[in-house]
């Protein structure tokens, strides 16, 4: 027999798959099954908040999320979803304030800066949009995979779809930064092929772009295309005065 913890994890994973594939009723039933085993299981409550979000029951999602936040007040992913909910509820000022607070407290967490860039872009405030996107695109090498410790709670990719679409479709200059932001977003969501396409577009617009070169170098390193990875890392290393992230990727290539 499976242990209780393992049963909870299996149900959580299946509920997440149902949510990803749009089977909201089934994911809701899975959450109910989780609660039959353990009513206070935090990952289940966090997932339920996302199910409610997907069903556009934003106020209910907010209440469920508050229960999680009461026990994990400093968890970045919980705080991020709270800020996204504020945005969907039309509370733009509060959402911006929340994203800023998350970004300041978790300087290595990419998402809040990307969302700030998206919101300012939506408001046609390109100065602030570019400011936050440039900060987001300075990810450190081990954070290109963006694991927000200490939790490994699920965040559904649909939360980020509108933002990525806006980055991809923006025609304002410098376009290379917006396209790079789309590529970085896809990379963080583990959509590597989509990330590759956007990063390649960004480099076509500006071959010296820092984020596009670093993420492209990391992507190519991940698929063991070392000579191509070397070219992008070396370009970033030379153009940006021996950039430390580029140096680390070059070092990893040398070790291989």
GROMACS .gro file of C-alpha atoms in nm:
model
  256
    1UNK     CA    1   0.000   0.000   0.000
    2UNK     CA    2   0.111   0.355  -0.070
    3UNK     CA    3   0.197   0.569   0.229
    4UNK     CA    4  -0.031   0.861   0.306
    5UNK     CA    5   0.229   1.114   0.189
    6UNK     CA    6   0.277   0.927  -0.139
    7UNK     CA    7  -0.100   0.905  -0.197
    8UNK     CA    8  -0.126   1.280  -0.143
    9UNK     CA    9   0.155   1.347  -0.389
   10UNK     CA   10   0.002   1.119  -0.653
   11UNK     CA   11  -0.339   1.288  -0.618
   12UNK     CA   12  -0.175   1.631  -0.630
   13UNK     CA   13   0.015   1.545  -0.946
   14UNK     CA   14  -0.294   1.403  -1.116
   15UNK     CA   15  -0.502   1.705  -1.016
   16UNK     CA   16  -0.235   1.928  -1.166
   17UNK     CA   17  -0.239   1.733  -1.495
   18UNK     CA   18  -0.620   1.760  -1.505
   19UNK     CA   19  -0.591   2.134  -1.449
   20UNK     CA   20  -0.331   2.170  -1.727
   21UNK     CA   21  -0.559   1.986  -1.970
   22UNK     CA   22  -0.867   2.189  -1.880
   23UNK     CA   23  -1.050   1.915  -1.691
   24UNK     CA   24  -1.152   2.144  -1.408
   25UNK     CA   25  -1.427   1.924  -1.263
   26UNK     CA   26  -1.189   1.631  -1.240
   27UNK     CA   27  -0.917   1.841  -1.079
   28UNK     CA   28  -1.175   1.967  -0.826
   29UNK     CA   29  -1.267   1.606  -0.739
   30UNK     CA   30  -0.897   1.525  -0.692
   31UNK     CA   31  -0.862   1.815  -0.449
   32UNK     CA   32  -1.163   1.682  -0.254
   33UNK     CA   33  -0.994   1.341  -0.240
   34UNK     CA   34  -0.681   1.508  -0.102
   35UNK     CA   35  -0.884   1.672   0.173
   36UNK     CA   36  -1.040   1.337   0.267
   37UNK     CA   37  -0.689   1.219   0.350
   38UNK     CA   38  -0.556   1.543   0.501
   39UNK     CA   39  -0.767   1.860   0.530
   40UNK     CA   40  -0.466   2.078   0.609
   41UNK     CA   41  -0.237   1.964   0.322
   42UNK     CA   42  -0.091   2.296   0.201
   43UNK     CA   43   0.002   2.194  -0.156
   44UNK     CA   44  -0.360   2.083  -0.199
   45UNK     CA   45  -0.490   2.420  -0.080
   46UNK     CA   46  -0.249   2.601  -0.309
   47UNK     CA   47  -0.359   2.391  -0.605
   48UNK     CA   48  -0.725   2.445  -0.517
   49UNK     CA   49  -0.664   2.821  -0.532
   50UNK     CA   50  -0.537   2.776  -0.886
   51UNK     CA   51  -0.837   2.560  -0.981
   52UNK     CA   52  -1.067   2.833  -0.852
   53UNK     CA   53  -0.860   3.088  -1.045
   54UNK     CA   54  -0.903   2.883  -1.364
   55UNK     CA   55  -1.278   2.875  -1.300
   56UNK     CA   56  -1.267   3.257  -1.263
   57UNK     CA   57  -1.383   3.236  -0.902
   58UNK     CA   58  -1.124   3.493  -0.801
   59UNK     CA   59  -1.260   3.589  -0.460
   60UNK     CA   60  -1.286   3.225  -0.353
   61UNK     CA   61  -0.934   3.166  -0.481
   62UNK     CA   62  -0.814   3.464  -0.279
   63UNK     CA   63  -0.972   3.326   0.041
   64UNK     CA   64  -0.811   2.986  -0.009
   65UNK     CA   65  -0.478   3.148  -0.082
   66UNK     CA   66  -0.495   3.348   0.241
   67UNK     CA   67  -0.510   3.019   0.431
   68UNK     CA   68  -0.187   2.909   0.263
   69UNK     CA   69  -0.021   3.249   0.314
   70UNK     CA   70  -0.106   3.239   0.687
   71UNK     CA   71   0.122   2.935   0.721
   72UNK     CA   72   0.376   3.032   0.453
   73UNK     CA   73   0.387   3.413   0.471
   74UNK     CA   74   0.719   3.447   0.288
   75UNK     CA   75   0.680   3.185   0.014
   76UNK     CA   76   0.739   3.366  -0.320
   77UNK     CA   77   0.504   3.151  -0.529
   78UNK     CA   78   0.217   3.206  -0.285
   79UNK     CA   79   0.282   3.580  -0.282
   80UNK     CA   80   0.307   3.582  -0.663
   81UNK     CA   81  -0.034   3.418  -0.705
   82UNK     CA   82  -0.183   3.665  -0.458
   83UNK     CA   83  -0.050   3.954  -0.668
   84UNK     CA   84  -0.180   3.796  -0.992
   85UNK     CA   85  -0.522   3.764  -0.829
   86UNK     CA   86  -0.518   4.131  -0.732
   87UNK     CA   87  -0.447   4.214  -1.097
   88UNK     CA   88  -0.741   4.001  -1.216
   89UNK     CA   89  -0.968   4.166  -0.958
   90UNK     CA   90  -0.885   4.504  -1.116
   91UNK     CA   91  -0.669   4.625  -0.826
   92UNK     CA   92  -0.376   4.740  -1.039
   93UNK     CA   93  -0.208   4.965  -0.780
   94UNK     CA   94  -0.220   4.696  -0.512
   95UNK     CA   95  -0.090   4.438  -0.761
   96UNK     CA   96   0.206   4.658  -0.859
   97UNK     CA   97   0.286   4.718  -0.493
   98UNK     CA   98   0.275   4.342  -0.424
   99UNK     CA   99   0.494   4.254  -0.724
  100UNK     CA  100   0.747   4.517  -0.614
  101UNK     CA  101   0.756   4.379  -0.261
  102UNK     CA  102   0.811   4.023  -0.388
  103UNK     CA  103   1.087   4.141  -0.624
  104UNK     CA  104   1.265   4.332  -0.346
  105UNK     CA  105   1.246   4.042  -0.102
  106UNK     CA  106   1.343   3.778  -0.360
  107UNK     CA  107   1.594   3.941  -0.591
  108UNK     CA  108   1.663   3.614  -0.773
  109UNK     CA  109   1.296   3.538  -0.846
  110UNK     CA  110   1.231   3.630  -1.210
  111UNK     CA  111   0.849   3.637  -1.228
  112UNK     CA  112   0.758   3.953  -1.029
  113UNK     CA  113   0.981   4.171  -1.247
  114UNK     CA  114   0.834   4.017  -1.562
  115UNK     CA  115   0.483   4.085  -1.437
  116UNK     CA  116   0.576   4.443  -1.350
  117UNK     CA  117   0.715   4.489  -1.700
  118UNK     CA  118   0.394   4.346  -1.842
  119UNK     CA  119   0.168   4.571  -1.634
  120UNK     CA  120   0.362   4.887  -1.717
  121UNK     CA  121   0.366   4.788  -2.084
  122UNK     CA  122  -0.011   4.747  -2.067
  123UNK     CA  123  -0.032   5.098  -1.922
  124UNK     CA  124   0.197   5.225  -2.203
  125UNK     CA  125   0.459   5.324  -1.945
  126UNK     CA  126   0.755   5.196  -2.147
  127UNK     CA  127   1.018   5.355  -1.919
  128UNK     CA  128   0.913   5.149  -1.617
  129UNK     CA  129   0.836   4.846  -1.834
  130UNK     CA  130   1.193   4.838  -1.968
  131UNK     CA  131   1.339   4.905  -1.622
  132UNK     CA  132   1.179   4.595  -1.471
  133UNK     CA  133   1.231   4.375  -1.775
  134UNK     CA  134   1.602   4.456  -1.779
  135UNK     CA  135   1.621   4.363  -1.410
  136UNK     CA  136   1.433   4.038  -1.478
  137UNK     CA  137   1.667   3.947  -1.762
  138UNK     CA  138   1.974   3.956  -1.535
  139UNK     CA  139   1.905   3.605  -1.400
  140UNK     CA  140   2.199   3.419  -1.247
  141UNK     CA  141   2.313   3.094  -1.410
  142UNK     CA  142   2.177   2.843  -1.159
  143UNK     CA  143   1.852   3.039  -1.162
  144UNK     CA  144   1.790   3.001  -1.530
  145UNK     CA  145   1.582   2.701  -1.423
  146UNK     CA  146   1.416   2.923  -1.164
  147UNK     CA  147   1.353   2.695  -0.868
  148UNK     CA  148   1.198   2.912  -0.600
  149UNK     CA  149   1.296   2.747  -0.273
  150UNK     CA  150   1.190   2.626  -0.024
  151UNK     CA  151   0.870   2.491  -0.179
  152UNK     CA  152   0.817   2.306  -0.504
  153UNK     CA  153   0.448   2.393  -0.532
  154UNK     CA  154   0.295   2.385  -0.877
  155UNK     CA  155   0.213   2.702  -1.071
  156UNK     CA  156   0.003   2.646  -1.382
  157UNK     CA  157   0.148   2.793  -1.705
  158UNK     CA  158  -0.190   2.947  -1.798
  159UNK     CA  159  -0.120   3.213  -1.534
  160UNK     CA  160   0.154   3.350  -1.760
  161UNK     CA  161  -0.007   3.312  -2.104
  162UNK     CA  162  -0.141   3.668  -2.144
  163UNK     CA  163   0.188   3.821  -2.036
  164UNK     CA  164   0.395   3.613  -2.279
  165UNK     CA  165   0.157   3.693  -2.565
  166UNK     CA  166   0.198   4.066  -2.497
  167UNK     CA  167   0.578   4.038  -2.496
  168UNK     CA  168   0.573   3.848  -2.826
  169UNK     CA  169   0.337   4.089  -3.001
  170UNK     CA  170   0.481   4.422  -2.880
  171UNK     CA  171   0.614   4.633  -3.165
  172UNK     CA  172   0.775   4.907  -2.958
  173UNK     CA  173   1.151   4.958  -2.948
  174UNK     CA  174   1.374   4.807  -2.830
  175UNK     CA  175   1.182   4.499  -2.948
  176UNK     CA  176   1.473   4.266  -2.873
  177UNK     CA  177   1.414   4.309  -2.497
  178UNK     CA  178   1.043   4.227  -2.514
  179UNK     CA  179   1.108   3.923  -2.732
  180UNK     CA  180   1.386   3.812  -2.495
  181UNK     CA  181   1.140   3.846  -2.206
  182UNK     CA  182   0.904   3.609  -2.388
  183UNK     CA  183   1.190   3.364  -2.440
  184UNK     CA  184   1.294   3.383  -2.075
  185UNK     CA  185   0.933   3.327  -1.965
  186UNK     CA  186   0.905   3.017  -2.183
  187UNK     CA  187   1.238   2.892  -2.048
  188UNK     CA  188   1.126   2.935  -1.688
  189UNK     CA  189   0.811   2.735  -1.770
  190UNK     CA  190   1.029   2.461  -1.921
  191UNK     CA  191   0.892   2.525  -2.271
  192UNK     CA  192   1.238   2.492  -2.420
  193UNK     CA  193   1.147   2.484  -2.791
  194UNK     CA  194   0.928   2.794  -2.762
  195UNK     CA  195   1.205   2.960  -2.560
  196UNK     CA  196   1.456   2.880  -2.833
  197UNK     CA  197   1.239   3.040  -3.103
  198UNK     CA  198   1.190   3.363  -2.909
  199UNK     CA  199   1.555   3.387  -2.805
  200UNK     CA  200   1.659   3.338  -3.168
  201UNK     CA  201   1.417   3.617  -3.271
  202UNK     CA  202   1.564   3.843  -3.006
  203UNK     CA  203   1.919   3.777  -3.124
  204UNK     CA  204   1.816   3.851  -3.483
  205UNK     CA  205   1.711   4.197  -3.358
  206UNK     CA  206   2.018   4.246  -3.137
  207UNK     CA  207   2.296   3.988  -3.157
  208UNK     CA  208   2.463   4.139  -2.848
  209UNK     CA  209   2.161   4.107  -2.618
  210UNK     CA  210   2.280   3.985  -2.278
  211UNK     CA  211   1.980   3.778  -2.165
  212UNK     CA  212   1.922   3.625  -2.509
  213UNK     CA  213   2.286   3.516  -2.535
  214UNK     CA  214   2.301   3.378  -2.180
  215UNK     CA  215   1.975   3.187  -2.200
  216UNK     CA  216   2.059   3.060  -2.548
  217UNK     CA  217   2.399   2.946  -2.419
  218UNK     CA  218   2.230   2.770  -2.127
  219UNK     CA  219   1.968   2.607  -2.353
  220UNK     CA  220   2.232   2.480  -2.596
  221UNK     CA  221   2.444   2.357  -2.305
  222UNK     CA  222   2.142   2.166  -2.171
  223UNK     CA  223   2.102   1.980  -2.504
  224UNK     CA  224   2.478   1.920  -2.522
  225UNK     CA  225   2.536   2.145  -2.824
  226UNK     CA  226   2.859   2.271  -2.673
  227UNK     CA  227   3.022   2.451  -2.966
  228UNK     CA  228   2.709   2.663  -3.026
  229UNK     CA  229   2.668   2.722  -2.653
  230UNK     CA  230   3.030   2.838  -2.642
  231UNK     CA  231   2.970   3.100  -2.912
  232UNK     CA  232   2.684   3.265  -2.720
  233UNK     CA  233   2.857   3.249  -2.383
  234UNK     CA  234   3.181   3.385  -2.531
  235UNK     CA  235   2.993   3.674  -2.695
  236UNK     CA  236   2.833   3.770  -2.363
  237UNK     CA  237   3.168   3.731  -2.186
  238UNK     CA  238   3.345   3.963  -2.431
  239UNK     CA  239   3.073   4.224  -2.479
  240UNK     CA  240   2.983   4.256  -2.112
  241UNK     CA  241   3.331   4.276  -1.961
  242UNK     CA  242   3.393   3.919  -1.850
  243UNK     CA  243   3.035   3.869  -1.735
  244UNK     CA  244   3.032   3.616  -1.443
  245UNK     CA  245   2.735   3.413  -1.571
  246UNK     CA  246   2.897   3.377  -1.912
  247UNK     CA  247   3.223   3.282  -1.739
  248UNK     CA  248   3.045   3.008  -1.545
  249UNK     CA  249   2.886   2.861  -1.858
  250UNK     CA  250   3.223   2.872  -2.036
  251UNK     CA  251   3.375   2.693  -1.736
  252UNK     CA  252   3.109   2.420  -1.748
  253UNK     CA  253   3.171   2.374  -2.120
  254UNK     CA  254   3.545   2.343  -2.054
  255UNK     CA  255   3.483   2.078  -1.787
  256UNK     CA  256   3.278   1.873  -2.033
   0.00000   0.00000   0.00000
